[in-house]
């Protein structure tokens, strides 16, 4: 267990466009105390990876990318009790480095994967599925009959949200950028779908709700939709800003919340909600349950080889992808 092993991984020495990601050989040390070495079978591709690559979210360089993966435990370090060699595992963790054939990771971030869930599905669902879990059950505890607005409803998070909302009896109004994406969101359980390139989403939300507005807006777009999202809320509604696909939300006055009916706002992240093992296990059990039952299906619409990661990022940023995307090592 003392020798280094060689593996392929993506490394960055500077921030910038897709070209800064290099596919290289790296030497991997044995897992240290509390760590496990995972051989990836599939790796998640997420917009948060773009934020790290461009420098919107800072990290030490040189470094890796990727926060989500699924595979098999190859080795464990001293004191590890959460997993053992040979276990099928999956994770989503705020420690970059998943873009690799193998990696060492703290074992307390790994979750045992039910046999009914394949590696491709697991790699596609951990970050996005756990995100929907906390958004719907923890940030706001949704209940049957609630009406919500969910932007980017045909993306990876969005398609899971459409299905999970239907399971809960929640009326989800989704926004999308094309008729093809509208059909996809509708097929996955959205009660109403708005193509924002054809319709004003604020006006349509008001029409759909009889002028009342929605109780919650889930907005991962950021700058381009923020003000409109506030305008869709009913008095005392909750604005959940959980992403910045179009750029960060600019500074705004708190009086904007008061003038619209004493609104609430939060900027949550998965890694805050899953910061302890107990919460993580509860959230994962909830996700694994709805996926194993078939109530929520995870659609892997794009698969890329790890050495095709530049193309994967280019298509992700251009919003050419639907559903979930994975990298195959």
Coordinates of C-alpha atoms in Angstrom, one line a residue:
X1 CA 0.0 0.0 0.0
X2 CA 3.0 2.3 0.0
X3 CA 3.5 2.7 -3.7
X4 CA 2.3 5.5 -5.9
X5 CA -0.1 4.5 -8.7
X6 CA -0.4 6.3 -12.0
X7 CA -3.8 7.5 -13.2
X8 CA -5.3 9.9 -15.8
X9 CA -6.9 13.1 -14.6
X10 CA -7.9 16.6 -15.6
X11 CA -5.7 19.4 -14.2
X12 CA -5.8 23.2 -14.4
X13 CA -2.9 25.6 -13.9
X14 CA -4.9 28.7 -14.6
X15 CA -8.6 29.8 -14.9
X16 CA -10.2 30.5 -18.2
X17 CA -12.0 28.8 -21.0
X18 CA -12.4 25.1 -21.7
X19 CA -8.8 25.0 -23.1
X20 CA -7.3 25.4 -19.6
X21 CA -8.3 21.8 -18.7
X22 CA -5.4 19.4 -19.4
X23 CA -5.7 15.6 -19.6
X24 CA -2.6 14.3 -17.9
X25 CA -0.9 11.5 -16.0
X26 CA -0.8 12.0 -12.3
X27 CA 0.7 10.0 -9.4
X28 CA -1.7 9.0 -6.7
X29 CA -0.5 8.3 -3.2
X30 CA -2.1 5.6 -1.0
X31 CA -5.2 7.0 0.9
X32 CA -4.3 8.7 4.1
X33 CA -6.1 8.5 7.5
X34 CA -9.8 8.8 7.0
X35 CA -9.6 8.6 3.2
X36 CA -10.6 6.1 0.6
X37 CA -9.4 5.6 -3.0
X38 CA -12.3 5.4 -5.5
X39 CA -11.9 4.0 -9.0
X40 CA -14.5 5.9 -10.9
X41 CA -17.0 4.2 -13.3
X42 CA -18.7 7.5 -14.1
X43 CA -18.2 11.2 -13.2
X44 CA -20.8 13.9 -13.0
X45 CA -20.7 17.0 -15.2
X46 CA -22.2 20.1 -13.5
X47 CA -22.4 23.9 -14.0
X48 CA -20.5 24.4 -10.7
X49 CA -17.5 22.9 -12.6
X50 CA -17.7 25.8 -15.0
X51 CA -17.7 28.3 -12.1
X52 CA -14.5 26.8 -10.7
X53 CA -12.9 26.6 -14.2
X54 CA -13.6 30.3 -14.9
X55 CA -12.6 31.5 -11.5
X56 CA -16.0 32.7 -10.4
X57 CA -15.6 30.2 -7.5
X58 CA -11.9 30.4 -6.4
X59 CA -9.7 27.4 -5.7
X60 CA -6.0 26.8 -5.3
X61 CA -4.1 26.1 -8.5
X62 CA -2.8 23.9 -9.9
X63 CA -5.8 21.7 -9.2
X64 CA -8.5 19.5 -10.4
X65 CA -12.2 19.8 -11.3
X66 CA -15.3 17.9 -10.6
X67 CA -17.4 17.3 -7.4
X68 CA -19.4 14.2 -8.2
X69 CA -18.7 10.6 -9.1
X70 CA -19.5 7.0 -8.7
X71 CA -17.3 3.9 -8.6
X72 CA -15.7 1.2 -6.5
X73 CA -13.6 1.6 -3.3
X74 CA -10.1 0.3 -4.2
X75 CA -8.3 1.0 -0.9
X76 CA -8.9 2.6 2.5
X77 CA -6.7 4.5 4.9
X78 CA -6.3 4.2 8.6
X79 CA -9.5 4.6 10.7
X80 CA -12.0 4.4 7.9
X81 CA -15.3 2.8 9.1
X82 CA -17.8 4.3 6.6
X83 CA -16.8 2.1 3.6
X84 CA -14.7 -1.0 2.8
X85 CA -12.7 -2.2 -0.2
X86 CA -15.1 -3.4 -3.0
X87 CA -18.0 -1.2 -2.0
X88 CA -20.1 0.5 -4.7
X89 CA -20.2 4.2 -3.7
X90 CA -21.2 7.6 -5.0
X91 CA -20.7 11.1 -3.8
X92 CA -21.1 14.8 -4.3
X93 CA -18.6 16.8 -2.3
X94 CA -17.2 20.4 -2.3
X95 CA -13.7 19.0 -3.0
X96 CA -12.6 19.2 -6.6
X97 CA -10.9 16.3 -8.2
X98 CA -13.6 14.0 -9.6
X99 CA -12.4 14.5 -13.2
X100 CA -10.0 11.5 -12.8
X101 CA -9.9 7.8 -13.3
X102 CA -9.1 7.4 -9.6
X103 CA -8.9 9.7 -6.6
X104 CA -8.5 9.8 -2.9
X105 CA -11.4 11.4 -0.9
X106 CA -12.5 11.6 2.7
X107 CA -14.5 8.4 3.4
X108 CA -17.2 10.2 5.3
X109 CA -18.3 11.9 2.1
X110 CA -19.0 8.5 0.4
X111 CA -22.4 6.9 0.3
X112 CA -23.1 3.2 -0.3
X113 CA -24.9 2.8 -3.5
X114 CA -28.0 0.5 -3.7
X115 CA -27.6 -2.3 -6.2
X116 CA -30.7 -1.1 -8.1
X117 CA -28.9 2.1 -9.0
X118 CA -26.2 1.9 -11.7
X119 CA -23.0 3.9 -11.8
X120 CA -24.1 6.2 -14.7
X121 CA -27.3 7.1 -13.0
X122 CA -25.5 7.7 -9.7
X123 CA -22.9 10.0 -11.2
X124 CA -25.6 11.9 -12.9
X125 CA -27.9 12.3 -9.9
X126 CA -25.9 12.9 -6.7
X127 CA -25.3 16.6 -7.0
X128 CA -28.5 17.4 -8.9
X129 CA -30.7 15.0 -6.9
X130 CA -29.4 16.0 -3.5
X131 CA -29.9 19.6 -4.6
X132 CA -33.6 19.0 -5.4
X133 CA -33.9 17.1 -2.1
X134 CA -32.8 20.0 0.1
X135 CA -34.6 22.6 -2.0
X136 CA -37.9 20.9 -1.7
X137 CA -37.6 19.4 1.7
X138 CA -35.3 21.6 3.7
X139 CA -35.0 25.1 2.2
X140 CA -38.8 25.2 1.9
X141 CA -40.8 22.2 3.1
X142 CA -43.2 22.0 0.1
X143 CA -46.6 20.5 0.5
X144 CA -49.3 19.2 -1.8
X145 CA -51.1 22.0 -3.6
X146 CA -48.2 24.5 -3.5
X147 CA -47.4 26.3 -6.8
X148 CA -43.8 27.1 -7.5
X149 CA -41.7 28.5 -10.4
X150 CA -38.6 26.5 -11.4
X151 CA -36.2 28.0 -14.0
X152 CA -34.2 25.8 -16.4
X153 CA -36.8 23.1 -16.0
X154 CA -35.3 20.9 -18.8
X155 CA -31.8 20.8 -17.3
X156 CA -30.4 18.0 -15.1
X157 CA -31.7 19.6 -11.8
X158 CA -34.9 20.7 -13.5
X159 CA -36.0 17.3 -14.8
X160 CA -35.5 15.8 -11.4
X161 CA -37.4 18.7 -9.9
X162 CA -40.3 18.3 -12.3
X163 CA -40.7 14.6 -11.3
X164 CA -40.2 15.1 -7.6
X165 CA -42.7 18.0 -7.6
X166 CA -45.3 15.7 -9.1
X167 CA -44.6 13.0 -6.5
X168 CA -45.3 15.7 -3.8
X169 CA -48.4 17.0 -5.5
X170 CA -46.8 20.3 -6.1
X171 CA -47.7 22.4 -9.2
X172 CA -44.4 23.2 -10.9
X173 CA -44.3 26.0 -13.5
X174 CA -41.1 25.6 -15.5
X175 CA -39.2 27.9 -17.7
X176 CA -37.2 26.7 -20.7
X177 CA -35.5 28.1 -23.8
X178 CA -37.0 26.1 -26.6
X179 CA -40.1 24.1 -27.7
X180 CA -38.1 20.9 -27.5
X181 CA -37.2 21.6 -23.9
X182 CA -40.7 22.6 -23.1
X183 CA -41.9 19.2 -24.3
X184 CA -39.3 17.5 -22.2
X185 CA -40.2 19.3 -19.0
X186 CA -43.9 18.7 -19.6
X187 CA -43.3 15.0 -20.1
X188 CA -41.4 14.8 -16.8
X189 CA -44.3 16.3 -14.8
X190 CA -44.3 20.1 -15.0
X191 CA -47.8 21.4 -14.6
X192 CA -47.1 24.4 -16.9
X193 CA -44.1 25.2 -19.1
X194 CA -43.1 28.7 -20.3
X195 CA -40.7 29.2 -23.3
X196 CA -39.1 32.5 -22.2
X197 CA -37.9 33.1 -25.8
X198 CA -41.6 33.3 -26.9
X199 CA -43.4 34.5 -23.8
X200 CA -42.8 36.9 -20.9
X201 CA -42.5 34.5 -18.0
X202 CA -43.6 37.1 -15.4
X203 CA -46.9 37.8 -17.3
X204 CA -47.5 34.0 -17.9
X205 CA -46.9 33.2 -14.2
X206 CA -49.5 35.8 -13.3
X207 CA -51.9 34.4 -15.8
X208 CA -51.5 30.9 -14.6
X209 CA -51.9 31.8 -11.0
X210 CA -54.8 34.2 -11.5
X211 CA -52.7 37.1 -10.5
X212 CA -51.7 35.7 -7.2
X213 CA -48.1 34.7 -8.0
X214 CA -46.2 31.7 -6.7
X215 CA -45.1 30.8 -3.1
X216 CA -41.5 29.9 -4.1
X217 CA -39.2 30.7 -7.1
X218 CA -36.2 28.4 -7.6
X219 CA -33.7 30.4 -9.7
X220 CA -30.4 28.9 -10.9
X221 CA -30.0 31.4 -13.8
X222 CA -29.0 34.5 -11.8
X223 CA -28.5 37.9 -13.3
X224 CA -30.9 37.5 -16.3
X225 CA -33.9 36.3 -14.4
X226 CA -33.5 37.7 -10.8
X227 CA -35.8 40.7 -11.0
X228 CA -38.4 38.9 -13.0
X229 CA -38.3 36.1 -10.4
X230 CA -39.1 38.5 -7.6
X231 CA -42.0 39.8 -9.6
X232 CA -43.5 36.3 -9.8
X233 CA -43.8 35.9 -6.1
X234 CA -46.9 36.2 -4.0
X235 CA -46.6 38.3 -0.9
X236 CA -44.5 36.6 1.8
X237 CA -43.1 34.4 -0.9
X238 CA -39.6 32.9 -0.9
X239 CA -36.9 33.6 -3.5
X240 CA -34.4 30.7 -3.7
X241 CA -31.4 31.8 -5.7
X242 CA -29.2 28.7 -6.0
X243 CA -27.1 29.4 -9.2
X244 CA -25.6 31.9 -11.6
X245 CA -25.8 30.4 -15.0
X246 CA -26.2 33.9 -16.6
X247 CA -23.8 35.6 -14.2
X248 CA -23.9 36.7 -10.5
X249 CA -26.9 38.6 -9.3
X250 CA -25.9 42.3 -9.0
X251 CA -26.2 44.1 -5.7
X252 CA -29.8 45.3 -4.9
X253 CA -31.6 47.1 -2.2
X254 CA -33.5 45.2 0.5
X255 CA -36.4 47.6 -0.1
X256 CA -37.1 45.6 -3.3
X257 CA -38.3 42.8 -1.1
X258 CA -40.5 45.1 1.0
X259 CA -42.1 46.8 -1.9
X260 CA -43.1 43.4 -3.4
X261 CA -44.9 42.2 -0.3
X262 CA -42.3 41.4 2.4
X263 CA -40.5 38.7 0.4
X264 CA -37.9 36.3 1.7
X265 CA -34.7 35.4 0.0
X266 CA -32.0 32.8 0.5
X267 CA -28.8 31.8 -1.3
X268 CA -28.3 28.2 -0.3
X269 CA -25.8 25.5 -1.3
X270 CA -25.9 21.8 -1.1
X271 CA -22.7 21.6 0.9
X272 CA -24.1 23.7 3.7
X273 CA -27.1 21.4 4.0
X274 CA -25.0 18.3 3.8
X275 CA -22.2 19.5 6.1
X276 CA -22.6 16.7 8.6
X277 CA -22.8 12.9 8.0
X278 CA -26.3 12.6 9.6
X279 CA -27.9 15.1 7.3
X280 CA -26.1 13.7 4.2
X281 CA -27.3 10.2 5.0
X282 CA -30.9 11.4 5.5
X283 CA -30.9 13.3 2.3
X284 CA -29.3 10.5 0.3
X285 CA -31.8 8.0 1.7
X286 CA -34.6 10.2 0.5
X287 CA -33.1 10.5 -3.0
X288 CA -32.2 6.8 -3.3
X289 CA -35.8 6.0 -2.3
X290 CA -37.5 8.0 -5.0
X291 CA -35.0 6.8 -7.7
X292 CA -35.1 3.1 -6.6
X293 CA -38.9 3.2 -6.7
X294 CA -39.0 4.6 -10.2
X295 CA -40.9 7.7 -9.1
X296 CA -38.0 9.8 -10.2
X297 CA -36.0 8.8 -13.3
X298 CA -32.6 10.3 -14.0
X299 CA -32.0 10.9 -17.7
X300 CA -28.4 10.8 -18.8
X301 CA -28.7 12.5 -22.2
X302 CA -25.0 13.2 -22.8
X303 CA -22.0 11.0 -22.3
X304 CA -18.4 12.2 -23.0
X305 CA -15.1 10.5 -22.6
X306 CA -12.9 12.2 -19.9
X307 CA -10.5 13.4 -22.6
X308 CA -13.5 15.1 -24.3
X309 CA -14.1 17.4 -21.3
X310 CA -13.4 20.6 -23.3
X311 CA -16.3 19.8 -25.7
X312 CA -18.5 18.8 -22.8
X313 CA -18.0 22.2 -21.1
X314 CA -18.5 24.1 -24.3
X315 CA -21.8 22.4 -24.9
X316 CA -22.9 22.8 -21.3
X317 CA -22.2 26.6 -21.4
X318 CA -24.0 27.0 -24.7
X319 CA -27.1 25.3 -23.1
X320 CA -27.0 22.7 -25.8
X321 CA -27.4 19.9 -23.2
X322 CA -30.6 18.6 -21.7
X323 CA -31.1 16.4 -18.7
X324 CA -27.9 15.1 -17.1
X325 CA -24.4 14.7 -18.5
X326 CA -21.6 12.4 -17.4
X327 CA -17.9 11.8 -18.1
X328 CA -16.6 8.3 -18.6
X329 CA -13.1 7.6 -17.5

